[in-house]
Amino acid sequence: GAGVSQSPSNKVTEKGKDVELRCDPISGHTALYWYRQSLGQGLEFLIYFQGNSAPDKSGLPSDRFSAERTGGSVSTLTIQRTQQEDSAVYLCASSSSGLRSYEQYFGPGTRLTVT
Amino acid sequence: QKEVEQDPGPLSVPEGAIVSLNCTYSNSAFQYFMWYRQYSRKGPELLMYTYSSGNKEDGRFTAQVDKSSKYISLFIRDSQPSDSATYLCALNSGAGSYQLTFGKGTKLSVIP
């Protein structure tokens, strides 16, 4: 079946502009995660959605970052007033439920470059 | 001390060799141990997960967990050039915990 998809695959933006990154999880997966992967760094957790519950935003690095998930499926990560330190690969993952968080499936990522 | 330590490599081996990749961790609450493979400019791909201590085999891959030593390993037998990638360990404490704690990854090159 179809895996996790993300768009765009690459995004180049100027410092100060806003960007939106999209994630389509695996059909039927109720849990959705966003991570950031910077050069030389591990994967950094950003935010977690489970069904209709309030998301866990504890990993968001600043209030310039926000995310929403509509209809329990597609999710959008928004970065406002982008900074050069936001340049990274943003990865989305999903799992069948929060109880199976050990079995997360990742999308290909969006490579964000802030110039 | 970091929660998960993983040697970044790079590790270079000849085709056909047995590869051993390892992580150590400090938090004894971890119950699930995962290995991901990440090709260049791609997302991580779940290879296998293990619950608690013991071994798990899947084809040429064997995952091993020693909770007493807080040490996990991934063995690749008969390594192939297509195995060249970065391998990430990830740990989860289960019991409804949804966060994965990742190692920084080991870059492996299998030379034909």
PDB file of C-alpha atoms in Angstrom:
ATOM      1  CA  GLY A   1       0.000   0.000   0.000  1.00  0.00           C
ATOM      2  CA  ALA A   2       0.947   3.644  -0.155  1.00  0.00           C
ATOM      3  CA  GLY A   3       3.432   4.881   2.392  1.00  0.00           C
ATOM      4  CA  VAL A   4       3.760   8.259   4.042  1.00  0.00           C
ATOM      5  CA  SER A   5       4.042  11.053   1.507  1.00  0.00           C
ATOM      6  CA  GLN A   6       5.385  14.548   1.995  1.00  0.00           C
ATOM      7  CA  SER A   7       5.408  17.643  -0.134  1.00  0.00           C
ATOM      8  CA  PRO A   8       7.270  19.496  -1.346  1.00  0.00           C
ATOM      9  CA  SER A   9      10.384  17.330  -1.475  1.00  0.00           C
ATOM     10  CA  ASN A  10      12.564  20.427  -1.555  1.00  0.00           C
ATOM     11  CA  LYS A  11      11.860  24.001  -0.536  1.00  0.00           C
ATOM     12  CA  VAL A  12      14.155  26.979  -0.837  1.00  0.00           C
ATOM     13  CA  THR A  13      12.926  30.132   0.823  1.00  0.00           C
ATOM     14  CA  GLU A  14      14.258  33.504   1.824  1.00  0.00           C
ATOM     15  CA  LYS A  15      14.854  34.386   5.429  1.00  0.00           C
ATOM     16  CA  GLY A  16      11.721  35.901   6.956  1.00  0.00           C
ATOM     17  CA  LYS A  17       9.242  34.140   4.684  1.00  0.00           C
ATOM     18  CA  ASP A  18       6.644  31.630   5.901  1.00  0.00           C
ATOM     19  CA  VAL A  19       6.615  28.025   4.680  1.00  0.00           C
ATOM     20  CA  GLU A  20       4.104  25.186   4.828  1.00  0.00           C
ATOM     21  CA  LEU A  21       5.105  21.546   4.731  1.00  0.00           C
ATOM     22  CA  ARG A  22       2.559  18.830   4.117  1.00  0.00           C
ATOM     23  CA  CYS A  23       2.322  15.234   5.293  1.00  0.00           C
ATOM     24  CA  ASP A  24      -0.074  12.488   4.177  1.00  0.00           C
ATOM     25  CA  PRO A  25       0.137   9.561   6.613  1.00  0.00           C
ATOM     26  CA  ILE A  26      -0.516   5.928   5.806  1.00  0.00           C
ATOM     27  CA  SER A  27      -4.248   5.381   5.431  1.00  0.00           C
ATOM     28  CA  GLY A  28      -5.792   4.272   8.716  1.00  0.00           C
ATOM     29  CA  HIS A  29      -2.891   5.404  10.871  1.00  0.00           C
ATOM     30  CA  THR A  30      -4.178   7.509  13.726  1.00  0.00           C
ATOM     31  CA  ALA A  31      -0.828   8.667  15.108  1.00  0.00           C
ATOM     32  CA  LEU A  32       1.320  11.204  13.266  1.00  0.00           C
ATOM     33  CA  TYR A  33       4.718  12.622  14.186  1.00  0.00           C
ATOM     34  CA  TRP A  34       6.941  15.404  12.902  1.00  0.00           C
ATOM     35  CA  TYR A  35      10.729  15.334  13.301  1.00  0.00           C
ATOM     36  CA  ARG A  36      13.578  17.531  12.209  1.00  0.00           C
ATOM     37  CA  GLN A  37      16.935  16.182  11.047  1.00  0.00           C
ATOM     38  CA  SER A  38      19.791  18.629  10.852  1.00  0.00           C
ATOM     39  CA  LEU A  39      23.205  17.902   9.383  1.00  0.00           C
ATOM     40  CA  GLY A  40      25.221  15.889  11.860  1.00  0.00           C
ATOM     41  CA  GLN A  41      22.340  15.739  14.320  1.00  0.00           C
ATOM     42  CA  GLY A  42      19.949  12.997  15.207  1.00  0.00           C
ATOM     43  CA  LEU A  43      16.243  13.135  14.659  1.00  0.00           C
ATOM     44  CA  GLU A  44      14.630  15.791  16.823  1.00  0.00           C
ATOM     45  CA  PHE A  45      10.994  15.257  17.826  1.00  0.00           C
ATOM     46  CA  LEU A  46       8.743  18.212  17.083  1.00  0.00           C
ATOM     47  CA  ILE A  47       5.073  17.326  17.547  1.00  0.00           C
ATOM     48  CA  TYR A  48       2.738  14.340  17.934  1.00  0.00           C
ATOM     49  CA  PHE A  49      -0.911  13.910  16.949  1.00  0.00           C
ATOM     50  CA  GLN A  50      -3.090  11.015  18.090  1.00  0.00           C
ATOM     51  CA  GLY A  51      -6.632  10.860  16.746  1.00  0.00           C
ATOM     52  CA  ASN A  52      -8.705  13.763  17.985  1.00  0.00           C
ATOM     53  CA  SER A  53      -6.649  14.311  21.129  1.00  0.00           C
ATOM     54  CA  ALA A  54      -4.802  17.557  21.756  1.00  0.00           C
ATOM     55  CA  PRO A  55      -1.373  17.342  20.126  1.00  0.00           C
ATOM     56  CA  ASP A  56       1.839  17.197  22.100  1.00  0.00           C
ATOM     57  CA  LYS A  57       3.730  20.277  20.968  1.00  0.00           C
ATOM     58  CA  SER A  58       6.515  19.959  23.506  1.00  0.00           C
ATOM     59  CA  GLY A  59       9.221  19.530  20.868  1.00  0.00           C
ATOM     60  CA  LEU A  60       8.479  22.647  18.847  1.00  0.00           C
ATOM     61  CA  PRO A  61      11.620  24.829  19.094  1.00  0.00           C
ATOM     62  CA  SER A  62       9.872  28.195  19.068  1.00  0.00           C
ATOM     63  CA  ASP A  63       6.480  29.841  18.641  1.00  0.00           C
ATOM     64  CA  ARG A  64       7.315  30.359  14.971  1.00  0.00           C
ATOM     65  CA  PHE A  65       6.533  26.678  14.503  1.00  0.00           C
ATOM     66  CA  SER A  66       2.988  25.345  14.432  1.00  0.00           C
ATOM     67  CA  ALA A  67       1.222  22.308  13.076  1.00  0.00           C
ATOM     68  CA  GLU A  68      -2.279  21.151  12.496  1.00  0.00           C
ATOM     69  CA  ARG A  69      -3.943  17.972  11.422  1.00  0.00           C
ATOM     70  CA  THR A  70      -7.220  18.150   9.582  1.00  0.00           C
ATOM     71  CA  GLY A  71      -9.810  15.383   9.685  1.00  0.00           C
ATOM     72  CA  GLY A  72      -7.415  13.087  11.500  1.00  0.00           C
ATOM     73  CA  SER A  73      -5.370  12.607   8.348  1.00  0.00           C
ATOM     74  CA  VAL A  74      -3.294  15.208   6.504  1.00  0.00           C
ATOM     75  CA  SER A  75      -0.992  17.389   8.577  1.00  0.00           C
ATOM     76  CA  THR A  76       0.657  20.718   7.824  1.00  0.00           C
ATOM     77  CA  LEU A  77       3.739  22.055   9.582  1.00  0.00           C
ATOM     78  CA  THR A  78       4.069  25.819   9.302  1.00  0.00           C
ATOM     79  CA  ILE A  79       7.210  27.801  10.007  1.00  0.00           C
ATOM     80  CA  GLN A  80       6.737  31.544  10.195  1.00  0.00           C
ATOM     81  CA  ARG A  81       9.460  34.120   9.629  1.00  0.00           C
ATOM     82  CA  THR A  82      11.985  31.463   8.689  1.00  0.00           C
ATOM     83  CA  GLN A  83      15.561  31.725   9.937  1.00  0.00           C
ATOM     84  CA  GLN A  84      18.712  30.152   8.547  1.00  0.00           C
ATOM     85  CA  GLU A  85      18.890  27.791  11.511  1.00  0.00           C
ATOM     86  CA  ASP A  86      15.562  26.323  10.361  1.00  0.00           C
ATOM     87  CA  SER A  87      17.363  24.742   7.399  1.00  0.00           C
ATOM     88  CA  ALA A  88      16.993  21.002   7.848  1.00  0.00           C
ATOM     89  CA  VAL A  89      15.110  17.965   6.612  1.00  0.00           C
ATOM     90  CA  TYR A  90      11.624  17.800   8.076  1.00  0.00           C
ATOM     91  CA  LEU A  91      10.363  14.254   8.398  1.00  0.00           C
ATOM     92  CA  CYS A  92       6.854  13.031   9.026  1.00  0.00           C
ATOM     93  CA  ALA A  93       6.023   9.572  10.369  1.00  0.00           C
ATOM     94  CA  SER A  94       2.860   7.687  11.204  1.00  0.00           C
ATOM     95  CA  SER A  95       1.922   4.627  13.217  1.00  0.00           C
ATOM     96  CA  SER A  96      -1.297   2.668  13.447  1.00  0.00           C
ATOM     97  CA  SER A  97      -1.891   4.098  16.909  1.00  0.00           C
ATOM     98  CA  GLY A  98      -0.048   5.804  19.721  1.00  0.00           C
ATOM     99  CA  LEU A  99       0.279   2.421  21.421  1.00  0.00           C
ATOM    100  CA  ARG A 100       2.393   1.229  18.499  1.00  0.00           C
ATOM    101  CA  SER A 101       4.730   4.213  18.490  1.00  0.00           C
ATOM    102  CA  TYR A 102       7.629   1.785  18.313  1.00  0.00           C
ATOM    103  CA  GLU A 103       6.515   1.016  14.747  1.00  0.00           C
ATOM    104  CA  GLN A 104       6.719   4.369  13.018  1.00  0.00           C
ATOM    105  CA  TYR A 105       6.907   4.652   9.254  1.00  0.00           C
ATOM    106  CA  PHE A 106       8.596   7.682   7.798  1.00  0.00           C
ATOM    107  CA  GLY A 107       8.016   9.723   4.698  1.00  0.00           C
ATOM    108  CA  PRO A 108      10.813  10.866   2.387  1.00  0.00           C
ATOM    109  CA  GLY A 109      11.100  14.244   4.068  1.00  0.00           C
ATOM    110  CA  THR A 110      11.081  17.854   2.949  1.00  0.00           C
ATOM    111  CA  ARG A 111      14.502  19.434   2.605  1.00  0.00           C
ATOM    112  CA  LEU A 112      14.173  23.073   3.654  1.00  0.00           C
ATOM    113  CA  THR A 113      16.859  25.589   2.786  1.00  0.00           C
ATOM    114  CA  VAL A 114      16.586  29.113   4.135  1.00  0.00           C
ATOM    115  CA  THR A 115      18.785  31.600   2.281  1.00  0.00           C
TER     116      THR A 115
ATOM    117  CA  GLN B   1      25.709  11.301  29.416  1.00  0.00           C
ATOM    118  CA  LYS B   2      23.557  11.168  26.309  1.00  0.00           C
ATOM    119  CA  GLU B   3      20.540   8.890  26.355  1.00  0.00           C
ATOM    120  CA  VAL B   4      21.682   6.959  23.294  1.00  0.00           C
ATOM    121  CA  GLU B   5      25.221   6.705  21.995  1.00  0.00           C
ATOM    122  CA  GLN B   6      25.999   5.447  18.514  1.00  0.00           C
ATOM    123  CA  ASP B   7      29.357   5.540  16.768  1.00  0.00           C
ATOM    124  CA  PRO B   8      28.900   7.703  13.663  1.00  0.00           C
ATOM    125  CA  GLY B   9      31.538   5.825  11.671  1.00  0.00           C
ATOM    126  CA  PRO B  10      32.017   5.888   8.796  1.00  0.00           C
ATOM    127  CA  LEU B  11      32.336   2.129   8.633  1.00  0.00           C
ATOM    128  CA  SER B  12      33.684   0.628   5.437  1.00  0.00           C
ATOM    129  CA  VAL B  13      33.599  -3.133   4.806  1.00  0.00           C
ATOM    130  CA  PRO B  14      34.137  -5.400   1.785  1.00  0.00           C
ATOM    131  CA  GLU B  15      31.170  -7.069   0.149  1.00  0.00           C
ATOM    132  CA  GLY B  16      30.251 -10.318   1.897  1.00  0.00           C
ATOM    133  CA  ALA B  17      31.535  -9.247   5.298  1.00  0.00           C
ATOM    134  CA  ILE B  18      29.548  -9.497   8.523  1.00  0.00           C
ATOM    135  CA  VAL B  19      28.728  -6.048   9.820  1.00  0.00           C
ATOM    136  CA  SER B  20      28.110  -5.222  13.458  1.00  0.00           C
ATOM    137  CA  LEU B  21      26.385  -1.960  14.371  1.00  0.00           C
ATOM    138  CA  ASN B  22      25.834  -0.973  17.977  1.00  0.00           C
ATOM    139  CA  CYS B  23      24.179   1.455  20.341  1.00  0.00           C
ATOM    140  CA  THR B  24      24.430   1.937  24.072  1.00  0.00           C
ATOM    141  CA  TYR B  25      21.843   3.651  26.201  1.00  0.00           C
ATOM    142  CA  SER B  26      21.448   4.881  29.728  1.00  0.00           C
ATOM    143  CA  ASN B  27      17.713   4.778  30.480  1.00  0.00           C
ATOM    144  CA  SER B  28      16.613   1.375  31.763  1.00  0.00           C
ATOM    145  CA  ALA B  29      12.974   2.242  31.011  1.00  0.00           C
ATOM    146  CA  PHE B  30      13.449   1.544  27.303  1.00  0.00           C
ATOM    147  CA  GLN B  31      11.525  -1.576  26.250  1.00  0.00           C
ATOM    148  CA  TYR B  32      11.394  -1.383  22.451  1.00  0.00           C
ATOM    149  CA  PHE B  33      14.484  -1.252  20.302  1.00  0.00           C
ATOM    150  CA  MET B  34      14.308  -0.377  16.631  1.00  0.00           C
ATOM    151  CA  TRP B  35      16.719  -0.226  13.745  1.00  0.00           C
ATOM    152  CA  TYR B  36      16.152   2.105  10.827  1.00  0.00           C
ATOM    153  CA  ARG B  37      18.054   2.291   7.562  1.00  0.00           C
ATOM    154  CA  GLN B  38      18.346   5.645   5.843  1.00  0.00           C
ATOM    155  CA  TYR B  39      19.649   6.008   2.320  1.00  0.00           C
ATOM    156  CA  SER B  40      21.080   9.327   1.273  1.00  0.00           C
ATOM    157  CA  ARG B  41      18.372  11.973   0.850  1.00  0.00           C
ATOM    158  CA  LYS B  42      15.620   9.524   1.832  1.00  0.00           C
ATOM    159  CA  GLY B  43      13.495   9.021   4.937  1.00  0.00           C
ATOM    160  CA  PRO B  44      14.379   6.382   7.544  1.00  0.00           C
ATOM    161  CA  GLU B  45      13.045   2.912   6.789  1.00  0.00           C
ATOM    162  CA  LEU B  46      12.076   0.623   9.670  1.00  0.00           C
ATOM    163  CA  LEU B  47      14.107  -2.581   9.422  1.00  0.00           C
ATOM    164  CA  MET B  48      12.974  -4.349  12.571  1.00  0.00           C
ATOM    165  CA  TYR B  49      12.029  -3.875  16.168  1.00  0.00           C
ATOM    166  CA  THR B  50      12.630  -5.987  19.253  1.00  0.00           C
ATOM    167  CA  TYR B  51      10.783  -6.007  22.513  1.00  0.00           C
ATOM    168  CA  SER B  52      12.857  -6.440  25.663  1.00  0.00           C
ATOM    169  CA  SER B  53      15.972  -8.610  25.609  1.00  0.00           C
ATOM    170  CA  GLY B  54      16.843 -11.292  23.095  1.00  0.00           C
ATOM    171  CA  ASN B  55      17.495 -11.808  19.428  1.00  0.00           C
ATOM    172  CA  LYS B  56      15.355 -11.316  16.359  1.00  0.00           C
ATOM    173  CA  GLU B  57      16.275 -12.436  12.883  1.00  0.00           C
ATOM    174  CA  ASP B  58      14.950 -11.269   9.531  1.00  0.00           C
ATOM    175  CA  GLY B  59      16.792 -12.582   6.520  1.00  0.00           C
ATOM    176  CA  ARG B  60      20.378 -11.324   6.620  1.00  0.00           C
ATOM    177  CA  PHE B  61      19.631  -9.046   9.562  1.00  0.00           C
ATOM    178  CA  THR B  62      19.783  -9.976  13.251  1.00  0.00           C
ATOM    179  CA  ALA B  63      18.929  -7.591  16.058  1.00  0.00           C
ATOM    180  CA  GLN B  64      20.249  -8.319  19.521  1.00  0.00           C
ATOM    181  CA  VAL B  65      19.312  -6.632  22.790  1.00  0.00           C
ATOM    182  CA  ASP B  66      21.150  -6.982  26.090  1.00  0.00           C
ATOM    183  CA  LYS B  67      19.191  -4.949  28.610  1.00  0.00           C
ATOM    184  CA  SER B  68      21.531  -5.852  31.467  1.00  0.00           C
ATOM    185  CA  SER B  69      24.371  -4.118  29.625  1.00  0.00           C
ATOM    186  CA  LYS B  70      22.120  -1.520  27.970  1.00  0.00           C
ATOM    187  CA  TYR B  71      23.611  -2.519  24.644  1.00  0.00           C
ATOM    188  CA  ILE B  72      21.898  -3.232  21.332  1.00  0.00           C
ATOM    189  CA  SER B  73      23.336  -4.549  18.109  1.00  0.00           C
ATOM    190  CA  LEU B  74      22.384  -5.072  14.493  1.00  0.00           C
ATOM    191  CA  PHE B  75      24.275  -7.713  12.530  1.00  0.00           C
ATOM    192  CA  ILE B  76      24.220  -7.839   8.756  1.00  0.00           C
ATOM    193  CA  ARG B  77      25.406 -11.082   7.193  1.00  0.00           C
ATOM    194  CA  ASP B  78      26.747 -11.346   3.651  1.00  0.00           C
ATOM    195  CA  SER B  79      26.725  -7.568   3.309  1.00  0.00           C
ATOM    196  CA  GLN B  80      25.884  -6.124  -0.104  1.00  0.00           C
ATOM    197  CA  PRO B  81      26.676  -2.778  -1.708  1.00  0.00           C
ATOM    198  CA  SER B  82      22.941  -2.045  -1.479  1.00  0.00           C
ATOM    199  CA  ASP B  83      23.324  -2.127   2.322  1.00  0.00           C
ATOM    200  CA  SER B  84      25.367   1.073   2.104  1.00  0.00           C
ATOM    201  CA  ALA B  85      23.354   3.569   4.124  1.00  0.00           C
ATOM    202  CA  THR B  86      23.150   5.201   7.534  1.00  0.00           C
ATOM    203  CA  TYR B  87      21.756   2.947  10.255  1.00  0.00           C
ATOM    204  CA  LEU B  88      19.880   4.530  13.126  1.00  0.00           C
ATOM    205  CA  CYS B  89      18.928   2.878  16.369  1.00  0.00           C
ATOM    206  CA  ALA B  90      15.778   4.117  18.081  1.00  0.00           C
ATOM    207  CA  LEU B  91      14.428   3.316  21.511  1.00  0.00           C
ATOM    208  CA  ASN B  92      10.992   3.580  23.097  1.00  0.00           C
ATOM    209  CA  SER B  93       9.827   2.909  26.625  1.00  0.00           C
ATOM    210  CA  GLY B  94       6.440   1.513  25.585  1.00  0.00           C
ATOM    211  CA  ALA B  95       3.543   1.802  28.038  1.00  0.00           C
ATOM    212  CA  GLY B  96       1.897   4.413  25.846  1.00  0.00           C
ATOM    213  CA  SER B  97       5.056   6.457  25.401  1.00  0.00           C
ATOM    214  CA  TYR B  98       5.115   7.725  21.854  1.00  0.00           C
ATOM    215  CA  GLN B  99       8.510   9.330  21.632  1.00  0.00           C
ATOM    216  CA  LEU B 100      11.398   7.582  19.971  1.00  0.00           C
ATOM    217  CA  THR B 101      14.892   8.411  21.130  1.00  0.00           C
ATOM    218  CA  PHE B 102      17.293   8.097  18.223  1.00  0.00           C
ATOM    219  CA  GLY B 103      20.992   7.533  17.976  1.00  0.00           C
ATOM    220  CA  LYS B 104      22.786   9.807  15.534  1.00  0.00           C
ATOM    221  CA  GLY B 105      23.363   6.966  13.108  1.00  0.00           C
ATOM    222  CA  THR B 106      26.304   4.992  11.743  1.00  0.00           C
ATOM    223  CA  LYS B 107      27.231   5.475   8.103  1.00  0.00           C
ATOM    224  CA  LEU B 108      28.057   2.163   6.439  1.00  0.00           C
ATOM    225  CA  SER B 109      29.738   1.635   3.093  1.00  0.00           C
ATOM    226  CA  VAL B 110      29.952  -1.851   1.578  1.00  0.00           C
ATOM    227  CA  ILE B 111      32.666  -1.934  -1.050  1.00  0.00           C
ATOM    228  CA  PRO B 112      32.185  -4.288  -4.044  1.00  0.00           C
TER     229      PRO B 112
END
